[in-house]
Coordinates of C-alpha atoms in Angstrom, one line a residue:
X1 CA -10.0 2.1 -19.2
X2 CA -10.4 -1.3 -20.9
X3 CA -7.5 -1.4 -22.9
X4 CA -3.8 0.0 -23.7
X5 CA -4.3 1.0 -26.7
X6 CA -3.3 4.3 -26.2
X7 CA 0.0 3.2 -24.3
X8 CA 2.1 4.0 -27.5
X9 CA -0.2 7.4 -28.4
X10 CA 1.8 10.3 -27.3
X11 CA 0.7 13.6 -26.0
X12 CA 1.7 16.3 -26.7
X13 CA 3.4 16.8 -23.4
X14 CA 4.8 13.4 -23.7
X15 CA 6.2 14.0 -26.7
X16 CA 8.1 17.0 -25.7
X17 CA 9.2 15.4 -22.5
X18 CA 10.5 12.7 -24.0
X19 CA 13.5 14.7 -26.0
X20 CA 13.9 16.1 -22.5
X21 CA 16.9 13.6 -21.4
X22 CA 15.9 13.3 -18.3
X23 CA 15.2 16.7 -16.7
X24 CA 11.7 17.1 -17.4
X25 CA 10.0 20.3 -19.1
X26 CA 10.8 23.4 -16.8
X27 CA 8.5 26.3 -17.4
X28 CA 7.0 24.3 -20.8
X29 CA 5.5 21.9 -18.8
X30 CA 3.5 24.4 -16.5
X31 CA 2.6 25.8 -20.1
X32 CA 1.2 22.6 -21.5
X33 CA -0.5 21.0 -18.2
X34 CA -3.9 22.1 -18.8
X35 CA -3.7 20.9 -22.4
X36 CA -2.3 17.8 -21.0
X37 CA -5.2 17.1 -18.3
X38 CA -8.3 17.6 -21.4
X39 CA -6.7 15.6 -24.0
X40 CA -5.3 12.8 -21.6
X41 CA -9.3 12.7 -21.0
X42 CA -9.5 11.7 -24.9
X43 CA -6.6 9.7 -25.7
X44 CA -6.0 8.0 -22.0
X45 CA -9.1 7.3 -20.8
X46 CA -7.9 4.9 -18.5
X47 CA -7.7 8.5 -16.7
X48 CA -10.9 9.0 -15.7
X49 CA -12.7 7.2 -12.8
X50 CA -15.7 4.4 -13.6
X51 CA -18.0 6.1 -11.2
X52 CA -17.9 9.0 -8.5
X53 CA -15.0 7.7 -6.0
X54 CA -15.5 7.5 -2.5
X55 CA -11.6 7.9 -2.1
X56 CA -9.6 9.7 -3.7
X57 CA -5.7 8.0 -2.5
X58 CA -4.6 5.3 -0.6
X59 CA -2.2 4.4 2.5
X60 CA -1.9 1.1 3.1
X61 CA -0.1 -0.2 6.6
X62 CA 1.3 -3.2 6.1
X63 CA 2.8 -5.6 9.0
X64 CA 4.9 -7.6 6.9
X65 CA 4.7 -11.2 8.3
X66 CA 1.6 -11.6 9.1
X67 CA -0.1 -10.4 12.7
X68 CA -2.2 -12.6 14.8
X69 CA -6.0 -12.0 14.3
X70 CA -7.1 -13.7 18.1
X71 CA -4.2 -11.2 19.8
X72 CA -5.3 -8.5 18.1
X73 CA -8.8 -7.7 16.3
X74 CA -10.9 -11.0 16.9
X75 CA -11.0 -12.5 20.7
X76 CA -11.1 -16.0 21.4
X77 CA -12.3 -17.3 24.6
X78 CA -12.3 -20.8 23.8
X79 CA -9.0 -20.7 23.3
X80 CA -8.5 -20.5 27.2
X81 CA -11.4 -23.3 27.9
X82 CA -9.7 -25.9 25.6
X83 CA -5.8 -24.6 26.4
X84 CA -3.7 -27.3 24.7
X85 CA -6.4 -29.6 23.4
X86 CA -6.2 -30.2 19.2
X87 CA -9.6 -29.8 17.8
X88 CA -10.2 -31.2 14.2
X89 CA -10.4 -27.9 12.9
X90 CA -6.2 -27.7 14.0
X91 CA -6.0 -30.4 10.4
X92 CA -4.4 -26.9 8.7
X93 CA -2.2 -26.5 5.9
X94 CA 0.9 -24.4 8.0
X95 CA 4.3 -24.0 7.7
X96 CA 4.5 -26.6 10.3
X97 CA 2.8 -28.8 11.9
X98 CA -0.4 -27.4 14.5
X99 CA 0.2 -28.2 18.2
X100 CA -2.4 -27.6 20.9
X101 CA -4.4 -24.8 21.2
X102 CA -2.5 -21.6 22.4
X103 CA -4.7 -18.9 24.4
X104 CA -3.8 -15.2 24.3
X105 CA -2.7 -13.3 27.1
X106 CA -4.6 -10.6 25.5
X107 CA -7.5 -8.7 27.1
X108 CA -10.1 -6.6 25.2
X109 CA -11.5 -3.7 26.3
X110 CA -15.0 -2.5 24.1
X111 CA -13.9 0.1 22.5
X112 CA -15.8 3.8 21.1
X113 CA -19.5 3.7 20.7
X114 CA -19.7 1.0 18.7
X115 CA -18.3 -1.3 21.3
X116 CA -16.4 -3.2 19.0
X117 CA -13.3 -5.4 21.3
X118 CA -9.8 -4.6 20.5
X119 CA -6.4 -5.3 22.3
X120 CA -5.8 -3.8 25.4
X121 CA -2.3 -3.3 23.6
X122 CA -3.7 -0.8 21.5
X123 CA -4.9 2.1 24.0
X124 CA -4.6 5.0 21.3
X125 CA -5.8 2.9 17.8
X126 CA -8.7 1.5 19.7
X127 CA -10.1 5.2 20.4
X128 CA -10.6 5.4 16.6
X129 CA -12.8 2.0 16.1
X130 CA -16.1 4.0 15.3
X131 CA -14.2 5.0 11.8
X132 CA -12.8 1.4 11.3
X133 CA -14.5 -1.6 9.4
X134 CA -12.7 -4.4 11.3
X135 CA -12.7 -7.6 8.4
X136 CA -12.8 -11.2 10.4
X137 CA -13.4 -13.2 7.5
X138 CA -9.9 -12.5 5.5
X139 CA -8.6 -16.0 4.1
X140 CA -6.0 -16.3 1.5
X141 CA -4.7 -19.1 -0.4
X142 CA -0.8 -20.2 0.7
X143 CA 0.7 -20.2 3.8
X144 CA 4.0 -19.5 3.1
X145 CA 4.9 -16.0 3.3
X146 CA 6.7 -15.4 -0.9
X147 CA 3.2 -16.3 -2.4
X148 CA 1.0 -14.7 0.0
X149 CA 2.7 -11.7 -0.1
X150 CA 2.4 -11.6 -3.8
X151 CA -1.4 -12.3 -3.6
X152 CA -1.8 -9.4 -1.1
X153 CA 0.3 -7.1 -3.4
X154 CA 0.4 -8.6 -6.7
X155 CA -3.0 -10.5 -6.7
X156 CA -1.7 -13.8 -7.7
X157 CA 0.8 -16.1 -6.1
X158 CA 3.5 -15.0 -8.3
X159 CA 5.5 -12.0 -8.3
X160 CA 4.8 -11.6 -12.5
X161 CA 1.9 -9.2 -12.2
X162 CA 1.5 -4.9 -11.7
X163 CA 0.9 -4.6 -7.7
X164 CA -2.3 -2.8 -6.5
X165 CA -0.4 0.6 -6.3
X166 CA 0.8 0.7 -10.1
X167 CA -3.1 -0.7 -11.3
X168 CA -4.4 2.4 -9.4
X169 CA -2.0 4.6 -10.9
X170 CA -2.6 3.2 -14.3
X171 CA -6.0 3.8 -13.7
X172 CA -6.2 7.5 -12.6
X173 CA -3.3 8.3 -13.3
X174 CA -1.4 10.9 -10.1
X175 CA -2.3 13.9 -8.7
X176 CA 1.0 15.8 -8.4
X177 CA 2.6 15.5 -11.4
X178 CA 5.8 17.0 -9.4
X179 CA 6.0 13.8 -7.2
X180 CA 5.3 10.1 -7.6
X181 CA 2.2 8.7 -7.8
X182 CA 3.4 5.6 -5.6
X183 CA 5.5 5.6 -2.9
X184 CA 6.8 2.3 -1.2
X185 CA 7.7 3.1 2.4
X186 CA 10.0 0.3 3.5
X187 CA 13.6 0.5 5.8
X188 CA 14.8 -2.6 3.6
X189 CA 13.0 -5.2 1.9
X190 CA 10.1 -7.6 2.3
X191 CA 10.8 -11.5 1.5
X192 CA 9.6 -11.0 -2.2
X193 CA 11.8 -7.9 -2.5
X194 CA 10.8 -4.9 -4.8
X195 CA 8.4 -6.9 -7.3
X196 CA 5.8 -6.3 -4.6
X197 CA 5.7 -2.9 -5.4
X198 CA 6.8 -3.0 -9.0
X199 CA 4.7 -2.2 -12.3
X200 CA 5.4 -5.9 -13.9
X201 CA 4.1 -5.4 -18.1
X202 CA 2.5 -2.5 -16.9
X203 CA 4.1 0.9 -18.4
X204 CA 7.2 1.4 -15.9
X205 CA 6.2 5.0 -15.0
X206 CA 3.5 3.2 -12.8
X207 CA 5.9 1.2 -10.9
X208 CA 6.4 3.3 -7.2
X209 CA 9.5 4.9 -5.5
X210 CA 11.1 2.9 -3.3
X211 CA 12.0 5.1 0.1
X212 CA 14.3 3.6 2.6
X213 CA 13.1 5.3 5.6
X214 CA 15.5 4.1 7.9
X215 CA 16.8 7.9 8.1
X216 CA 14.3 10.1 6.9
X217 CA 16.7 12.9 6.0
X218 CA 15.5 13.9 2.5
X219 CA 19.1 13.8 1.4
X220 CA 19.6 10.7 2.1
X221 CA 16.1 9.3 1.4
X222 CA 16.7 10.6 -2.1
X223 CA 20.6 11.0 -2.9
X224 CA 21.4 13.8 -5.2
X225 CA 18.0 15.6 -5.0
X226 CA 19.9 18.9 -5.8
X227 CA 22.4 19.8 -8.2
X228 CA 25.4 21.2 -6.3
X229 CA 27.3 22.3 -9.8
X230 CA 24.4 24.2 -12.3
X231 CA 22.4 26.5 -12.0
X232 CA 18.9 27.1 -12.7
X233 CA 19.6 28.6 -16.2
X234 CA 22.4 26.7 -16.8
X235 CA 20.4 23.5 -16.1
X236 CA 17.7 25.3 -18.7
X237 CA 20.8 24.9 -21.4
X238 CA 21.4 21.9 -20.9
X239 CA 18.2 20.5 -21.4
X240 CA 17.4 22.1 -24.5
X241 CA 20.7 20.6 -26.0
X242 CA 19.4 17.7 -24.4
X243 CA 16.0 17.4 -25.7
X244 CA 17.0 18.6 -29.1
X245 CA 19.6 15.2 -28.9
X246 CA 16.8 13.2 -27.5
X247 CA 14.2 13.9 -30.1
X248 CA 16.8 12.6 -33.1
X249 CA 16.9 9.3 -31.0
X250 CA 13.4 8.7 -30.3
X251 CA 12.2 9.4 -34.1
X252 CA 13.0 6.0 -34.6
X253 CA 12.4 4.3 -32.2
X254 CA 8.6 5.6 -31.3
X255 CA 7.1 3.1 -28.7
X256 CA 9.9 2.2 -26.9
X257 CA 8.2 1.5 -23.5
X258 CA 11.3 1.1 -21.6
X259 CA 12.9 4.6 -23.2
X260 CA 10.2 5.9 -22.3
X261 CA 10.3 4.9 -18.7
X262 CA 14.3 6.1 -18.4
X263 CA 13.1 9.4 -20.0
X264 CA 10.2 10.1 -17.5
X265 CA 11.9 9.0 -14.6
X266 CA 14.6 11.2 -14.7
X267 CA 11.6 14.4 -16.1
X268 CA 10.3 13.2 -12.8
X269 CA 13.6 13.6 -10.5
X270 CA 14.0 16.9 -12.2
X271 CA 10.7 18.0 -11.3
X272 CA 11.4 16.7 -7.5
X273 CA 14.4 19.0 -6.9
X274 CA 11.4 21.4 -6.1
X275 CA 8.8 19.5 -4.5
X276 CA 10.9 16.6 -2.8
X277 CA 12.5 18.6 -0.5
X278 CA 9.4 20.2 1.4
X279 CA 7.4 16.6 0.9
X280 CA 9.8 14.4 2.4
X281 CA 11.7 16.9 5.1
X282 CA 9.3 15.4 8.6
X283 CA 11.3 18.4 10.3
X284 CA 9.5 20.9 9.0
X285 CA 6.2 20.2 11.4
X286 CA 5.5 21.2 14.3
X287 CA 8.0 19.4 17.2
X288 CA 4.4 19.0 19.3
X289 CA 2.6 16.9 16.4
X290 CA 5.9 15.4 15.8
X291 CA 5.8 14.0 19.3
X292 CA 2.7 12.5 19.1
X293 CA 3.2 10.5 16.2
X294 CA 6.3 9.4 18.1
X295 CA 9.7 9.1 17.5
X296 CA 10.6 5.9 16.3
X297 CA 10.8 4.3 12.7
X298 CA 7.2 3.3 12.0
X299 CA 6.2 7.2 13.7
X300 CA 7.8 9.2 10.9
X301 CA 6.7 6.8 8.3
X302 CA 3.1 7.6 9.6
X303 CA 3.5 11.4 9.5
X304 CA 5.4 10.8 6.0
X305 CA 2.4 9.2 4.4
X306 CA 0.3 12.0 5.8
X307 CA 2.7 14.6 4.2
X308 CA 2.9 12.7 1.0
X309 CA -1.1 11.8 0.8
X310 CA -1.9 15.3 1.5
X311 CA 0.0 16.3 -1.5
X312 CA -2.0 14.1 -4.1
X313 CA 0.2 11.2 -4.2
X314 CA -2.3 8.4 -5.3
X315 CA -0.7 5.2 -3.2
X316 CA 1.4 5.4 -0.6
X317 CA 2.4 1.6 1.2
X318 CA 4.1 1.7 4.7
X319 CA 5.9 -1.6 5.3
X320 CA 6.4 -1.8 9.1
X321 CA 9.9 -2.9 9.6
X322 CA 12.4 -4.6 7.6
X323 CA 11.4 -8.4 5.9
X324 CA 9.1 -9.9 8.3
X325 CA 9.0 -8.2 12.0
X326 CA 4.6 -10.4 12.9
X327 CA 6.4 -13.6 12.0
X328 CA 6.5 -14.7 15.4
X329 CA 7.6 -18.2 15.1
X330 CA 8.8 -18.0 19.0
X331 CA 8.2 -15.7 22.4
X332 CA 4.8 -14.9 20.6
X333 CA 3.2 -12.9 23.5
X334 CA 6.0 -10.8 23.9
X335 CA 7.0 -9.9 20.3
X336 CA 3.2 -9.0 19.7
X337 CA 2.8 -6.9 22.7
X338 CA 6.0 -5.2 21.3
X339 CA 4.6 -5.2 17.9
X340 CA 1.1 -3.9 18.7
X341 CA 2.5 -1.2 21.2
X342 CA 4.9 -0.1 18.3
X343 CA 2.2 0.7 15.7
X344 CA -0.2 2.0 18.6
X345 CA 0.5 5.6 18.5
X346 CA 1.1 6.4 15.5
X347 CA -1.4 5.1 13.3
X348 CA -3.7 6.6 15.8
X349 CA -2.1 9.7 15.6
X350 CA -2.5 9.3 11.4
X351 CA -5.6 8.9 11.8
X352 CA -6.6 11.9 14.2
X353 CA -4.4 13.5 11.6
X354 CA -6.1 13.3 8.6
X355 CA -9.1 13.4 10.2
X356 CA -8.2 17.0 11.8
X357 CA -7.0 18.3 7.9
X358 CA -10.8 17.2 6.5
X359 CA -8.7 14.1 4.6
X360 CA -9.8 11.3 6.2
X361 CA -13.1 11.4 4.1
X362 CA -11.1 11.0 1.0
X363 CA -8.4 9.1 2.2
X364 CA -8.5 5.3 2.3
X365 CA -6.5 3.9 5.2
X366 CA -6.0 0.2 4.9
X367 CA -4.2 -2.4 7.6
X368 CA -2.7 -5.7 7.5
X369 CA -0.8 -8.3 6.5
X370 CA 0.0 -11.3 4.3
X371 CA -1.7 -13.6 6.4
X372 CA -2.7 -14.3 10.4
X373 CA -1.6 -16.7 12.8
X374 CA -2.6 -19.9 14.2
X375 CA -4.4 -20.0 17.1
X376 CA -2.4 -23.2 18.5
X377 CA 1.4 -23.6 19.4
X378 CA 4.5 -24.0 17.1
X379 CA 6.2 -26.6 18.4
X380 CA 6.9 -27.0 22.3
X381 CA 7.4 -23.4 22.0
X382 CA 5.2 -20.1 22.4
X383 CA 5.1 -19.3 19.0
X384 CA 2.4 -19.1 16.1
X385 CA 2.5 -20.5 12.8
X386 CA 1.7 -18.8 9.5
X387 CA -2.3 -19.1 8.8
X388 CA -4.1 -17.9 5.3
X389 CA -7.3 -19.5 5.9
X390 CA -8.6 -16.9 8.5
X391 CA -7.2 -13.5 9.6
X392 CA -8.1 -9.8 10.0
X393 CA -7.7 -6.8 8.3
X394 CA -9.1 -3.0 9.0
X395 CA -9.9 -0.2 6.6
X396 CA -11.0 3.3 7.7
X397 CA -11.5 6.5 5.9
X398 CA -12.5 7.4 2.5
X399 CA -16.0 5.5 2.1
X400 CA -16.1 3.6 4.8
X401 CA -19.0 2.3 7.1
X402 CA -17.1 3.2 10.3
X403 CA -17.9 0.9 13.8
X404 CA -18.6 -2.3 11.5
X405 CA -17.3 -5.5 12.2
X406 CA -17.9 -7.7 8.8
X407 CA -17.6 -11.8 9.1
X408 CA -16.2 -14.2 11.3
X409 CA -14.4 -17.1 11.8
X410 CA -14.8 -20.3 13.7
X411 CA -14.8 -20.9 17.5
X412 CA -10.9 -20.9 17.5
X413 CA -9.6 -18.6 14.8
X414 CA -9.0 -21.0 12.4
X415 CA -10.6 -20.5 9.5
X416 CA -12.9 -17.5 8.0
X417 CA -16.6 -18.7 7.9
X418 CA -19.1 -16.3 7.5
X419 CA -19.5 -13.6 5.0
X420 CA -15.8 -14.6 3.6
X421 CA -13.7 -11.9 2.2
X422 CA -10.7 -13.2 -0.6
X423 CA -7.5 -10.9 -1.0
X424 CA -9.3 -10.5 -4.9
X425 CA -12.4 -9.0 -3.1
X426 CA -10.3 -6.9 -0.9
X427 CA -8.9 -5.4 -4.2
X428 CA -11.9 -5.0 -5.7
X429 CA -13.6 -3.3 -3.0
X430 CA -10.2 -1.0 -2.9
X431 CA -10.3 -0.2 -6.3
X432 CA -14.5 0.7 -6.0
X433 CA -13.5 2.6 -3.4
X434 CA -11.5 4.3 -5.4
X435 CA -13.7 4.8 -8.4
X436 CA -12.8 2.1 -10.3
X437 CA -15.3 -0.7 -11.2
X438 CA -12.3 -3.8 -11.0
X439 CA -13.6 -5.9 -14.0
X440 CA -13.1 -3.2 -16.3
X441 CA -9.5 -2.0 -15.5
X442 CA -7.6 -4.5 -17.8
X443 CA -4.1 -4.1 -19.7
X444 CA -3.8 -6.4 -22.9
X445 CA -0.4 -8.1 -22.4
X446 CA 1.0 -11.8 -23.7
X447 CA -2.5 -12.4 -25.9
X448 CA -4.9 -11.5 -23.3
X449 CA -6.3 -9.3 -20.8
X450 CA -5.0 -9.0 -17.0
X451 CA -6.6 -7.4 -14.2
X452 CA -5.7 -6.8 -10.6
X453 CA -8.5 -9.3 -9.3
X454 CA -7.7 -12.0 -12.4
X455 CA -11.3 -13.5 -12.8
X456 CA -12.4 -13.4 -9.3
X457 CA -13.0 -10.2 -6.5
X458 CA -16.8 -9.3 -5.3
X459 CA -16.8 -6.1 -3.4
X460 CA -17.4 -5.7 -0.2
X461 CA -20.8 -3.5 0.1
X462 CA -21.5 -4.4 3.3
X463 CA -18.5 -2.0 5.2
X464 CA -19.2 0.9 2.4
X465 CA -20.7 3.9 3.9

């Protein structure tokens, strides 16, 4: 799993699909899947997990903009005690500059046996604490939203490096070779756009589909899923004038990465005319579990990434909302009680879910954002300001020591001070998780060798089951 070296070793299934134009294999690459599977063991051992996984996929939930830790996961009384007073601690690097401190509105109610406090606002989610490991000590390091958003995704300020969802499917490759391994969920774009979920030097195949769902029709999620003029054998004839075309083209030209990357693609879209249409089509559950997922945007993401997850894809990333719905600049209280009450239902409902299928235990469900809030005014106005130095994220599911609440921050929610946890040891406790021991998944690239956690990342024992 070390290096690349076998990035330009074909298989023999490669091979063959690569003179395929576009279309994929058909009944050869049934044939030639168990074949596949042993020698990708061989000649792609980046294939094979470091170590027993705890996980076997992904879904990560992510509130782009950045939610606020002391409205929702980590309650600060002396916020109300000191109400517009500026500590020392406020001296933080923000988009703006700190005003006095701000209290929350917010009650907590102790929630499940573990008695852990969450937002009132969260009356479903909160019913599931005793599987969640509730992180008080995130801290990042830029508080504007570009950079941050490429450490969470990218891990480094930058958007020049493979996000987490293309280093996991480098690593173990997918599970349904019929769909991709890594599905971006998001009904526009974030600030950073696409890179955040692109495969950067990385082979392109790892990069993930981009689904708008802002109408989860599967026609429309993926145009031109079925071909309205051949048929099935006349599709067959095609592609073997196709491939025969194709193979003349890549004898010379062997290594081509990005060829490569057209060519599977489109093997890949082929391949989805069959499974596409029953993964993606919401309609076909039941109208009951329908409605308790709920019927708005993030609701049929939810019960998306449960359809999708249950049939092997590796990564699948919900973005809530379109660029940055947390950044709540202004009428704070209000957009997060919106906000909070949005996401309530149906991540609960993704959770009961899994849990009901038996996939929760191998299912790693992750929730967040780029950053947290300040826990003092913006301005004259009731609004938060970005904060990287202290925040809260959640993971539940595959692996994890459920009812635990790791770290914490100061008094006021300013900063992350005991048992700290850095975006690289987030990854790193993901990717262990996962199987994957995060100092020894590198790709050679530019004269040396990258990883997902650079040359940083300690995982997180303490909320592993």
């Amino acid at each position: 799993m070390i290096n690349s070296n076998s990035q330009n070793v074909f298989s023999r299934r490669e091979m063959l699909q690569s003179v395929g134009g576009g279309f994929g294999m058909m009944s050869l690459a049934g044939m030639l899947a168990a074949a596949e599977a042993s020698e990708a063991t061989k000649k792609n051992p980046q294939q094979t997990p470091h170590f027993a996984p705890k996980a076997k996929r992904v879904i990560f939930l992510f509130m782009s903009g950045g939610p606020s830790q002391v409205d929702t996961f980590d309650p600060k009384p002396a916020l109300k005690k000191y109400a517009g007073q500026r500590p020392k601690s406020a001296d933080i690097r923000t988009a703006s500059k700190t005003m006095g401190l701000l209290p929350s509105p917010v009650k907590f109610i102790n929630a499940g046996k573990s008695g852990i406090p969450v937002s009132e606002h969260f009356q479903h989610l909160s019913k599931h604490v005793d599987d969640m490991a509730i992180i008080r000590s995130m801290h990042t390091d830029f508080p504007n939203h570009a950079p941050a958003l490429c450490m969470m995704n990218l891990g480094t300020l930058t958007p020049t490096r493979p996000s987490i969802g293309s280093w996991l499917t480098y690593g173990l490759g997918t599970e349904n070779q019929n769909l991709p391994g890594f599905l971006a969920l998001c009904p526009g774009k974030p600030v950073v756009g696409p890179k955040l979920w692109g495969s950067a030097f990385l082979p392109g195949k790892h990069q993930a589909t981009h689904i708008n769902n802002k109408d989860l029709t599967p026609e429309q999620m993926i145009p031109y899923l079925k071909n309205e003029v051949l048929s099935s054998s006349e599709q067959k004839k095609q592609l073997d004038l196709v491939q025969a075309i194709n193979k003349q083209h890549l004898s010379s030209r062997a290594g081509d990465n990005e060829l490569e990357t057209r060519i599977k693609s489109m093997e890949l879209a082929y391949r989805m005319q069959f499974a596409a249409t029953d993964a993606f089509d919401i309609s076909l559950e039941p109208e009951k579990l329908q409605e308790a997922y709920g019927k708005s945007e993030f609701s049929k993401a939810c019960l998306l990434s449960r359809r999708l997850s249950e049939r092997g894809v590796r990564f699948v990333q919900v973005y809530y909302g379109n660029r940055q719905p947390w950044d709540t600049h202004s009428n704070h209280d209000k957009s997060n009680e919106r906000l909070c009450k949005d996401i309530d239902q149906p991540i609960a409902q993704l959770l009961t879910d899994l849990k009901q299928r038996g996939l929760l235990d191998e299912t790693l469900v992750v929730w967040g954002g780029e950053f947290g809030r300040t826990p003092t005014a913006q301005g004259g106005i009731n609004g938060r300001d970005h904060n990287p130095f202290g925040f809260c994220m959640w993971m539940a599911g595959g692996g994890i020591k459920g009812g635990t609440i790791h770290g914490a921050s100061d008094e006021f929610g300013f900063r992350a001070m005991q048992d700290k946890v850095h975006v690289h040891d987030l990854h790193a406790t993901i990717l262990h998780l996962m199987g994957i021991n995060h100092e020894r998944l590198t790709y050679h690239y530019s004269g040396r060798d990258f990883r997902l956690t650079d040359v940083a990342g300690e995982v997180v024992h303490n909320i592993i089951s």
